[in-house]
XYZ file of C-alpha atoms in Angstrom:
691
model
C 0.000 0.000 0.000
C 1.174 3.583 -0.568
C 2.512 5.574 2.360
C 0.306 8.143 4.042
C 0.858 11.653 2.649
C 1.260 14.825 4.690
C -2.166 16.173 3.697
C -3.906 12.838 4.286
C -2.464 12.632 7.794
C -4.591 15.584 8.925
C -7.875 14.285 7.465
C -8.532 12.061 10.466
C -11.879 11.760 12.242
C -12.425 11.230 15.960
C -15.562 10.280 17.900
C -16.139 12.428 21.009
C -19.591 11.003 21.903
C -21.434 7.697 21.804
C -24.848 7.084 23.461
C -27.594 4.471 23.220
C -31.190 5.663 23.207
C -33.344 4.656 26.220
C -35.177 2.240 23.889
C -31.872 0.673 22.724
C -33.063 1.054 19.119
C -30.702 3.888 18.185
C -27.172 5.029 18.805
C -26.061 8.644 18.869
C -22.620 9.215 17.305
C -20.621 12.449 17.191
C -17.751 12.870 14.739
C -15.096 15.596 14.675
C -12.881 16.371 11.686
C -11.199 19.416 10.130
C -13.156 21.589 7.720
C -10.418 23.170 5.619
C -12.728 25.438 3.608
C -14.127 27.074 6.748
C -10.854 27.021 8.733
C -12.634 25.301 11.599
C -13.451 21.887 13.007
C -16.701 20.251 11.955
C -18.656 18.511 14.713
C -21.330 16.293 13.231
C -24.126 14.395 14.984
C -25.444 11.135 13.513
C -28.337 8.841 14.381
C -27.600 5.160 13.840
C -30.541 2.733 13.501
C -29.342 -0.513 15.071
C -31.905 -2.851 13.489
C -31.644 -1.444 9.959
C -27.922 -0.657 10.260
C -28.393 2.782 8.708
C -26.967 6.162 9.655
C -28.855 9.464 9.421
C -27.396 12.975 9.641
C -28.836 15.215 12.374
C -26.562 18.258 12.056
C -23.158 19.316 10.722
C -23.124 22.264 13.083
C -22.934 20.748 16.553
C -21.279 22.883 19.203
C -17.848 21.536 20.150
C -18.783 21.807 23.824
C -22.253 20.296 23.369
C -23.130 17.038 25.106
C -26.355 15.924 23.400
C -28.817 14.168 25.691
C -31.635 11.721 25.008
C -35.064 12.529 26.405
C -36.443 9.911 28.850
C -38.764 8.464 26.180
C -36.068 8.376 23.501
C -38.241 10.453 21.145
C -36.083 13.607 21.349
C -32.438 14.629 21.534
C -31.479 17.944 23.160
C -28.340 19.631 21.815
C -26.676 22.976 21.125
C -25.252 24.347 17.887
C -21.983 26.210 17.507
C -23.629 29.510 16.552
C -24.954 29.726 20.115
C -23.798 29.655 23.704
C -20.093 29.553 24.544
C -19.055 29.728 20.889
C -20.921 32.984 20.274
C -18.145 35.457 19.521
C -20.096 38.633 20.181
C -20.322 40.593 23.412
C -23.887 41.652 22.696
C -25.797 40.740 25.810
C -29.071 40.853 23.857
C -28.148 37.746 21.837
C -30.790 35.079 22.314
C -29.552 31.636 23.313
C -31.071 28.356 22.148
C -31.368 24.679 22.857
C -32.314 22.538 19.882
C -34.586 19.509 19.980
C -34.292 16.844 17.330
C -37.474 14.795 16.952
C -37.081 11.166 15.907
C -40.801 11.136 15.154
C -40.861 13.972 12.615
C -37.140 14.063 11.704
C -37.076 17.812 12.464
C -34.749 20.069 14.443
C -36.605 22.605 16.587
C -35.059 25.768 18.041
C -36.021 26.557 21.660
C -35.290 30.079 22.897
C -34.023 29.920 26.469
C -33.043 33.514 27.257
C -29.995 35.735 26.954
C -27.646 34.227 29.534
C -24.875 31.935 28.343
C -25.823 28.274 28.688
C -23.313 26.092 30.544
C -25.148 22.742 30.726
C -28.579 21.130 30.796
C -30.420 17.916 31.712
C -33.859 16.401 31.157
C -36.340 15.926 33.978
C -37.954 12.497 34.460
C -40.164 13.024 31.390
C -40.033 14.801 28.032
C -42.013 17.825 29.190
C -39.251 19.859 30.833
C -35.510 20.570 30.899
C -33.289 21.987 33.618
C -30.634 24.391 32.387
C -27.699 26.115 34.081
C -26.567 29.512 32.826
C -23.624 31.787 33.561
C -24.760 35.122 34.943
C -22.137 37.350 33.321
C -24.234 40.436 33.851
C -24.040 40.181 37.622
C -20.755 42.111 37.618
C -22.361 45.523 37.706
C -26.057 45.350 36.904
C -26.699 48.822 38.302
C -24.284 50.511 35.913
C -24.722 47.945 33.131
C -20.980 47.282 32.852
C -19.720 44.544 30.540
C -16.670 44.633 28.294
C -13.736 42.515 27.183
C -11.623 43.542 30.162
C -14.185 42.272 32.647
C -14.786 39.165 30.543
C -11.111 38.246 30.835
C -11.214 38.780 34.587
C -14.219 36.482 34.852
C -12.624 33.769 32.788
C -9.255 33.661 34.472
C -9.755 35.084 37.919
C -13.147 34.097 39.181
C -12.295 34.534 42.845
C -11.802 38.266 42.142
C -15.051 38.684 40.207
C -17.139 35.542 40.823
C -19.442 34.334 38.078
C -22.720 33.161 39.525
C -24.858 30.493 37.893
C -28.614 30.331 37.695
C -30.587 27.117 37.327
C -33.920 27.264 35.520
C -36.656 24.820 34.632
C -38.139 25.278 31.186
C -41.408 23.602 30.245
C -41.788 22.543 26.639
C -44.915 23.101 24.572
C -44.902 20.249 22.065
C -47.989 21.688 20.384
C -45.872 24.608 19.208
C -42.154 24.310 19.890
C -41.465 27.562 18.027
C -42.995 29.618 20.849
C -40.627 31.131 23.473
C -40.530 29.048 26.642
C -41.063 30.378 30.128
C -38.117 30.047 32.467
C -38.805 29.148 36.095
C -35.942 30.017 38.435
C -34.867 27.066 40.568
C -32.093 28.913 42.392
C -28.835 30.837 42.051
C -25.472 29.446 43.125
C -22.186 31.295 43.617
C -20.119 29.059 41.363
C -19.929 27.884 37.770
C -21.745 24.641 36.996
C -20.047 22.007 34.882
C -22.572 19.136 34.922
C -26.216 18.782 35.917
C -28.230 15.618 36.634
C -31.872 15.106 37.600
C -32.604 12.463 40.268
C -36.241 11.427 39.954
C -36.848 9.337 43.047
C -35.938 12.141 45.463
C -36.774 15.074 43.172
C -33.342 16.626 43.358
C -30.623 17.980 41.102
C -26.978 16.960 41.297
C -24.549 19.677 40.206
C -20.772 19.748 39.875
C -18.980 23.024 40.420
C -16.009 24.102 38.346
C -13.559 26.958 37.850
C -11.425 27.874 34.859
C -8.742 28.903 37.315
C -7.355 25.948 39.281
C -6.374 27.814 42.405
C -8.942 26.925 45.088
C -9.757 23.212 45.120
C -13.036 23.950 46.886
C -14.226 25.214 43.493
C -14.470 21.588 42.337
C -17.139 19.724 44.306
C -20.521 17.994 44.032
C -23.770 19.409 45.436
C -27.413 18.401 45.576
C -30.433 20.714 45.381
C -33.738 19.599 46.854
C -36.372 20.646 44.320
C -39.048 20.610 47.027
C -36.965 23.049 49.079
C -34.606 24.785 46.666
C -32.991 26.834 49.422
C -31.349 23.600 50.562
C -27.943 23.212 48.889
C -26.065 20.177 50.225
C -22.368 19.640 49.589
C -21.725 15.981 48.787
C -17.913 15.869 48.475
C -14.831 17.399 50.067
C -11.907 15.614 48.481
C -9.576 18.089 46.689
C -10.175 16.529 43.264
C -12.343 17.376 40.284
C -15.382 15.175 39.730
C -16.221 14.566 36.064
C -18.333 12.263 33.860
C -21.344 12.143 36.204
C -23.800 9.278 35.608
C -26.716 7.783 37.551
C -27.328 4.097 38.138
C -30.354 2.581 36.438
C -32.441 2.895 39.632
C -31.171 6.430 40.310
C -29.876 5.537 43.779
C -26.155 5.764 43.001
C -24.130 8.593 41.496
C -21.002 7.543 39.592
C -18.116 9.856 38.727
C -14.432 9.916 37.832
C -11.954 11.917 39.911
C -9.063 13.941 38.517
C -6.251 14.919 40.888
C -5.401 18.616 40.759
C -2.610 18.701 43.352
C -2.531 20.358 46.755
C 0.007 22.165 48.890
C -1.608 21.036 52.134
C -0.143 17.547 52.068
C -3.543 15.967 52.735
C -3.701 14.013 49.477
C -1.190 12.776 46.914
C -2.032 12.929 43.241
C -3.447 9.729 41.793
C -4.469 8.374 38.434
C -8.103 8.742 37.394
C -10.371 6.844 39.800
C -14.014 5.785 39.691
C -16.395 6.245 42.621
C -20.022 5.504 43.439
C -21.944 7.685 45.894
C -25.023 6.146 47.498
C -27.547 8.990 47.409
C -29.646 7.386 50.142
C -27.054 6.902 52.887
C -24.131 8.989 51.571
C -21.709 6.041 51.429
C -18.813 6.566 49.016
C -17.346 3.477 47.321
C -14.295 3.303 45.123
C -14.686 0.959 42.162
C -11.756 -0.784 40.528
C -9.816 -0.372 43.772
C -7.527 -3.303 42.999
C -6.767 -1.993 39.507
C -3.238 -0.558 39.347
C -3.725 1.492 36.208
C -5.692 4.533 35.081
C -9.483 4.453 34.651
C -10.029 6.449 31.478
C -13.813 6.145 31.010
C -16.750 4.032 32.135
C -20.389 3.194 31.358
C -23.294 1.975 33.489
C -24.409 -1.607 32.860
C -28.054 -2.623 32.674
C -27.602 -4.916 35.745
C -26.198 -2.249 38.126
C -22.568 -2.982 37.353
C -20.130 -0.859 35.350
C -17.959 -1.195 32.287
C -14.510 0.268 32.936
C -11.986 1.338 30.300
C -8.748 0.729 32.170
C -5.247 1.674 31.037
C -2.289 -0.529 31.923
C 0.928 0.544 30.244
C 0.195 1.398 26.618
C -3.064 -0.612 26.417
C -6.638 0.413 27.302
C -8.989 -2.562 27.675
C -12.530 -3.243 28.879
C -13.214 -4.478 32.408
C -16.442 -5.015 34.340
C -17.296 -4.791 38.007
C -20.517 -5.478 39.861
C -21.443 -3.200 42.770
C -21.690 -6.208 45.085
C -18.088 -7.330 44.572
C -14.550 -5.944 44.370
C -13.563 -8.327 41.599
C -12.613 -6.733 38.296
C -13.131 -8.909 35.218
C -10.865 -8.328 32.213
C -12.635 -8.883 28.891
C -10.089 -9.899 26.300
C -10.656 -8.162 23.003
C -8.165 -6.670 20.579
C -4.874 -5.133 21.656
C -5.082 -1.361 21.418
C -7.202 1.346 22.973
C -10.926 1.320 23.689
C -11.689 5.057 23.740
C -15.394 5.161 24.595
C -17.993 2.601 25.564
C -21.803 2.787 25.595
C -24.198 0.308 27.155
C -27.896 -0.089 26.451
C -30.553 -0.363 29.159
C -31.412 -3.797 27.851
C -29.426 -6.972 28.333
C -26.423 -7.231 26.115
C -25.613 -4.753 23.341
C -22.599 -2.480 23.660
C -20.900 -0.009 21.330
C -17.364 1.295 21.587
C -14.758 3.448 19.874
C -11.529 1.562 19.202
C -8.171 2.085 17.515
C -4.625 0.787 17.580
C -1.385 1.896 15.982
C -2.219 -0.479 13.121
C -5.964 0.206 12.881
C -7.702 3.594 12.562
C -10.412 4.782 14.929
C -13.998 3.648 14.269
C -17.212 2.842 16.156
C -17.975 -0.852 16.736
C -21.098 -2.736 17.820
C -21.313 -6.061 19.672
C -24.393 -7.990 20.796
C -22.740 -8.621 24.172
C -19.448 -8.178 25.991
C -18.339 -11.735 25.174
C -18.267 -10.933 21.450
C -15.584 -8.241 21.562
C -13.338 -9.928 19.018
C -16.206 -10.355 16.554
C -17.604 -6.819 16.937
C -18.435 -5.152 13.642
C -17.507 -1.639 12.591
C -20.567 0.560 12.030
C -18.620 3.586 10.782
C -15.997 3.942 8.063
C -14.945 7.565 8.553
C -11.256 6.629 8.522
C -11.286 3.952 5.832
C -8.582 5.830 3.885
C -6.079 4.864 6.577
C -6.805 1.163 6.019
C -5.543 1.729 2.474
C -2.263 3.326 3.514
C 0.927 1.875 4.889
C 1.412 2.890 8.537
C 4.722 2.604 10.427
C 5.447 -0.629 12.268
C 5.817 -0.212 16.023
C 7.074 -2.102 19.055
C 7.404 -1.619 22.796
C 10.880 -0.800 24.091
C 11.969 -0.775 27.730
C 15.064 0.347 29.600
C 16.278 1.152 33.119
C 16.949 4.532 34.717
C 20.507 4.148 36.002
C 19.894 6.373 39.046
C 17.205 4.314 40.780
C 16.797 1.274 38.495
C 13.204 2.085 37.580
C 12.012 0.273 34.450
C 10.712 2.750 31.862
C 9.013 1.877 28.596
C 8.022 3.600 25.421
C 6.808 3.012 21.883
C 9.150 2.859 18.884
C 7.769 3.873 15.459
C 9.974 2.631 12.597
C 10.372 4.228 9.154
C 8.749 2.271 6.282
C 10.668 -0.889 5.391
C 13.145 -0.428 8.268
C 11.523 -2.368 11.105
C 14.154 -3.361 13.671
C 16.930 -1.837 11.525
C 20.063 -0.340 13.094
C 21.818 3.022 13.084
C 18.646 5.083 12.550
C 17.991 8.800 13.048
C 16.061 9.284 16.291
C 13.282 11.719 17.197
C 12.192 11.622 20.843
C 8.581 12.842 20.825
C 7.409 13.508 24.389
C 3.748 13.404 25.438
C 2.146 16.184 27.464
C 0.438 15.986 30.825
C 2.498 14.971 32.681
C -0.406 12.759 33.764
C -0.999 11.125 30.397
C 0.716 8.422 28.331
C 1.606 7.413 24.798
C -0.733 4.557 23.941
C -1.344 1.848 21.393
C -3.879 4.051 19.631
C -4.062 5.906 16.346
C -4.917 9.552 16.761
C -3.354 11.488 13.931
C -3.120 15.109 15.047
C -0.802 18.085 15.315
C 0.115 17.084 18.876
C 0.410 13.347 18.141
C 2.376 12.972 14.914
C 4.833 10.158 15.585
C 3.441 8.216 12.586
C 4.100 11.137 10.255
C 7.641 11.628 11.559
C 8.359 7.921 11.003
C 7.113 8.221 7.435
C 9.640 11.064 7.055
C 12.456 8.623 7.885
C 12.786 9.034 11.661
C 12.764 6.326 14.250
C 10.413 7.874 16.815
C 10.553 7.092 20.524
C 7.517 8.036 22.603
C 8.693 7.568 26.208
C 6.277 6.997 29.085
C 8.440 8.758 31.632
C 7.833 9.043 35.391
C 4.516 10.852 35.874
C 2.799 8.925 33.067
C -0.489 7.151 33.770
C -0.985 3.410 33.529
C 1.966 2.386 35.709
C 0.585 2.910 39.210
C 0.151 5.871 41.548
C 3.681 5.576 42.928
C 5.166 5.841 39.430
C 2.927 8.858 38.801
C 4.025 10.667 41.960
C 7.758 10.069 41.690
C 8.140 13.292 39.703
C 7.091 15.447 42.660
C 9.984 17.654 43.835
C 11.892 16.662 40.662
C 9.311 17.300 37.935
C 11.873 17.849 35.130
C 15.119 16.263 36.226
C 13.686 12.830 37.062
C 11.575 12.264 33.924
C 14.345 13.970 31.965
C 16.785 11.344 33.207
C 14.262 8.625 32.329
C 14.300 9.866 28.742
C 18.064 10.329 28.475
C 18.633 6.791 29.754
C 16.301 5.543 27.037
C 18.286 7.392 24.363
C 21.549 5.984 25.743
C 20.109 2.456 25.690
C 19.048 2.826 22.055
C 22.564 3.975 21.180
C 24.179 1.082 23.086
C 21.860 -1.381 21.349
C 23.019 -0.006 18.000
C 19.487 1.000 17.025
C 20.230 4.732 16.873
C 22.994 6.806 15.314
C 24.362 8.972 18.184
C 25.082 11.794 15.725
C 21.480 12.112 14.491
C 19.297 12.866 17.503
C 16.260 15.136 17.802
C 13.818 15.893 20.615
C 10.436 17.603 20.786
C 7.105 17.825 22.534
C 4.128 20.012 23.330
C 2.866 21.294 26.702
C 4.619 19.145 29.327
C 6.476 17.625 26.403
C 7.669 21.176 25.721
C 8.633 21.566 29.397
C 10.841 18.488 29.124
C 12.259 19.473 25.736
C 13.395 22.806 27.170
C 14.965 21.004 30.117
C 16.707 18.274 28.093
C 18.559 20.659 25.783
C 20.108 22.283 28.884
C 21.394 18.883 30.069
C 23.085 17.566 26.942
C 24.457 18.808 23.652
C 23.818 15.507 21.912
C 20.544 16.614 20.326
C 21.027 18.127 16.876
C 17.630 19.804 16.877
C 14.743 20.594 19.266
C 11.022 21.295 18.786
C 9.599 23.166 21.764
C 5.813 23.586 21.888
C 4.181 25.645 24.657
C 6.961 24.939 27.133
C 7.985 26.706 30.345
C 11.464 28.061 31.069
C 10.869 29.858 34.396
C 8.498 28.196 36.855
C 8.154 31.073 39.296
C 6.815 33.459 36.663
C 4.746 30.680 35.052
C 3.131 29.929 38.426
C 2.105 33.579 38.702
C 0.559 33.773 35.236
C -0.942 30.371 34.371
C -4.506 29.181 35.006
C -3.317 25.999 36.793
C -1.059 27.280 39.602
C -2.053 24.567 42.117
C -0.946 21.571 39.991
C 2.356 23.312 39.234
C 3.110 24.195 42.854
C 2.220 20.622 43.830
C 4.840 19.259 41.436
C 7.445 21.722 42.705
C 6.724 20.976 46.362
C 5.245 24.340 47.350
C 5.039 27.998 46.454
C 8.076 29.734 44.912
C 9.043 31.258 48.272
C 8.692 27.896 50.048
C 10.872 25.781 47.738
C 12.994 28.330 45.836
C 15.826 25.845 45.265
C 13.519 23.441 43.424
C 12.056 26.235 41.301
C 15.567 27.321 40.322
C 17.180 23.896 39.896
C 14.356 22.585 37.700
C 13.977 25.705 35.537
C 15.755 25.847 32.144
C 16.183 29.653 32.346
C 19.019 29.266 34.873
C 20.829 26.758 32.650
C 20.129 28.428 29.309
C 23.806 29.125 28.618
C 24.350 25.380 28.208
C 22.100 25.187 25.145
C 23.658 24.734 21.717
C 20.720 22.973 20.035
C 18.889 24.768 17.176
C 15.402 25.196 18.611
C 12.027 25.687 16.950
C 9.357 27.203 19.239
C 5.580 27.413 18.797
C 2.852 28.802 21.044
C -0.677 30.194 20.924
C -1.300 33.918 21.232
C -3.905 33.393 23.977
C -2.397 30.471 25.867
C -3.250 30.831 29.561
C -2.353 27.252 30.481
C 1.313 27.720 29.555
C 1.660 31.509 29.278
C 2.819 32.741 25.887
C 5.592 34.947 27.399
C 7.472 31.782 28.403
C 8.178 31.217 24.715
C 9.255 34.851 24.332
C 11.813 34.329 27.102
C 13.219 31.188 25.501
C 13.434 32.802 22.056
C 15.138 35.929 23.399
C 17.620 33.927 25.475
C 18.660 31.701 22.587
C 18.942 34.719 20.285
C 21.356 36.415 22.681
C 23.320 33.167 23.007
C 23.670 32.893 19.220
C 21.744 29.624 18.991
C 19.590 29.147 15.854
C 16.005 29.743 16.920
C 12.619 30.369 15.350
C 9.401 31.377 17.102
C 5.914 31.016 15.604
C 2.868 32.399 17.416
C -0.571 31.309 16.255
C -3.143 34.115 16.472
C -6.268 33.664 18.623
C -5.173 30.178 19.703
C -5.173 28.967 23.279
C -3.319 25.979 24.670
C -5.423 23.349 22.920
C -4.973 24.939 19.463
C -8.598 24.157 18.591
C -9.559 27.377 16.807
C -8.262 26.610 13.323
C -7.043 23.245 11.914
C -4.693 25.063 9.530
C -2.641 26.177 12.528
C -1.934 22.594 13.583
C -1.035 21.681 10.024
C 1.298 24.672 9.688
C 2.871 23.800 13.061
C 3.845 20.298 11.962
C 4.902 21.466 8.498
C 7.300 24.030 9.977
C 8.631 21.533 12.536
C 9.371 19.044 9.764
C 11.228 21.773 7.867
C 13.313 22.454 10.971
C 14.077 18.735 11.333
C 15.176 18.528 7.708
C 17.366 21.600 8.107
C 19.192 20.675 11.310
C 18.278 17.089 12.182
C 20.969 15.192 10.295
C 23.853 17.634 10.775
C 26.678 16.867 13.168
C 27.540 19.416 15.862
C 30.851 21.260 15.825
C 33.019 21.954 18.865
C 30.820 24.858 19.910
C 27.729 22.664 19.797
C 26.278 24.445 16.736
C 25.358 22.588 13.561
C 28.151 22.637 11.039
C 27.479 24.681 7.896
C 24.473 26.285 9.589
C 23.447 29.784 8.763
C 23.570 32.625 11.270
C 21.038 32.337 14.094
C 17.575 33.494 13.129
C 15.291 35.302 15.504
C 11.870 36.880 15.588
C 12.186 40.579 16.292
C 9.593 42.861 17.840
C 8.158 44.044 14.525
C 7.964 40.498 13.190
C 6.196 39.393 16.372
C 3.691 42.207 16.051
C 2.964 41.372 12.437
C 2.667 37.651 13.180
C 0.275 38.211 16.043
C -2.146 40.377 14.144
C -1.776 39.345 10.506
C -4.233 36.466 10.604
C -4.859 36.452 6.887
C -1.218 36.099 6.012
C -0.659 33.058 8.215
C -3.774 31.377 6.804
C -2.515 31.992 3.282
C 0.817 30.516 4.301
């Protein structure tokens, strides 16, 4: 088969959502893929008829943040479109917001006006007649003087404890005789926090809400509450655990609330960070039970079974497989399917059928259907969105393990070989480092600007994706061993892996490259201060000074947790682990990219690195993508340009030996991005799109 081309690589589809209807007759499928003509991502919602095995389009315009929900009868689907709600780009507070109802009976999409406040989430009641919605009360800043502008909006988004954003919960009653009429909103109550998820509990007539903050600074901003609908003044806090609760689901009988927990870090020493965990809260007696307690890996996702158990998607090492657990037992049953990664799983309310999203490094992502859990290996694909990739030659891969010489920890990673060179020797090496740090490189195929090992291998590189200390899937102890040494310890893990590859004769020691995005950028910046062996570096959204990053980023608590405290409490760690204080050691030509509006890893960190390398005479190039935040989700062209420019940098410097000064031989004079160039790059959106 022909090799995958550069352009084809970016035409990959993912599946963010998968849900059975209450009747188990239909399956709701969301797809996400780039729309090059509109310079945006297209989120599409499909309705799959299980009996007839047919797929029907609902909308091409689904909001990226929308989580469509089935009505209790299964006759309607509530959703939001991207022209509304959080994706509305205007500051006009008179803009009417909508929820849309798709009718399976009439095959129509109805627009329901819900008011002028920005919708954050919604849920159905116990029947099709009403919805509960949560809105963000942005206008509460200064109602008397009617103040609202971009400056205040930024304060709300990134500093909510200075100007809190209240939420209001409403009940809206639907008139199915004429859905085009405006609905009346009935206030349930106001709360002094942002609401992330909302669930209706029918047997006790209550709402479950999860609070959230865009600024991870006070862990009390992330908790679960219940609201008694018969006495709405009663707001009961259900958790106090210094983690974020996500993916809320109710048991079939409505008596148990299930949720995943995400560790955010703490300076109080009360809790250590852990991998994702799954809990069940008994809403009758308040008992909290951890599920999968004996499982040593990461619980990525889950689904409620028809018989009161759960399906668990558990990650061990580079594999994510399906497990089940019943509420009455601690035993976890491993269901042996295909090697690879099960991304999502959906279970029907009836006995048997399941659907799941699956991929591996040899098989592209699709949705599969099985009549029961015992038929995993014979499940059939019900989508073919990525069929092109079955017709292309993908790099061969293998697991590779080594030992950190300092403490004898076994580390593993994935090797991606160039076409026709599987298990060859003396290859050019690119170390491509995953972000997180609490994530891992997996046996999965997600072709994207931040996960392009396959493309680099097709360009002739042997690619190593190391699962360094801090990665998920190897136990909580492995995850936490980066605390107090968040760069130097995983950095040594990676360097030992490179040394092992050289000693095994797999890699040419004179052709080494390193790169990564987010925490992968953190480690890239650190590694090029520790060795001059890398010919070239690709730094994406990395930090060079942790004290200033802590003061500017929207996740200060996780960072201070990793560094053992605040900058004034552990100044030696902040200095020893920060590349800025070792910048004079760098001789590696470095390519830097960042988003103009990155608040996760502040954009000025890339300015500092670029300026430092320019003054040191090291070849450097900085690209800033306009309007982009940390996730680079505004425009697919930006991700494509990012990888294109990084490949150019690899071709230019990657196979050149270093001279005595550490600079590439025959290299041109160091290049830099000056103030005027930065200004033009930031604001000349049209020019970068044309590029």
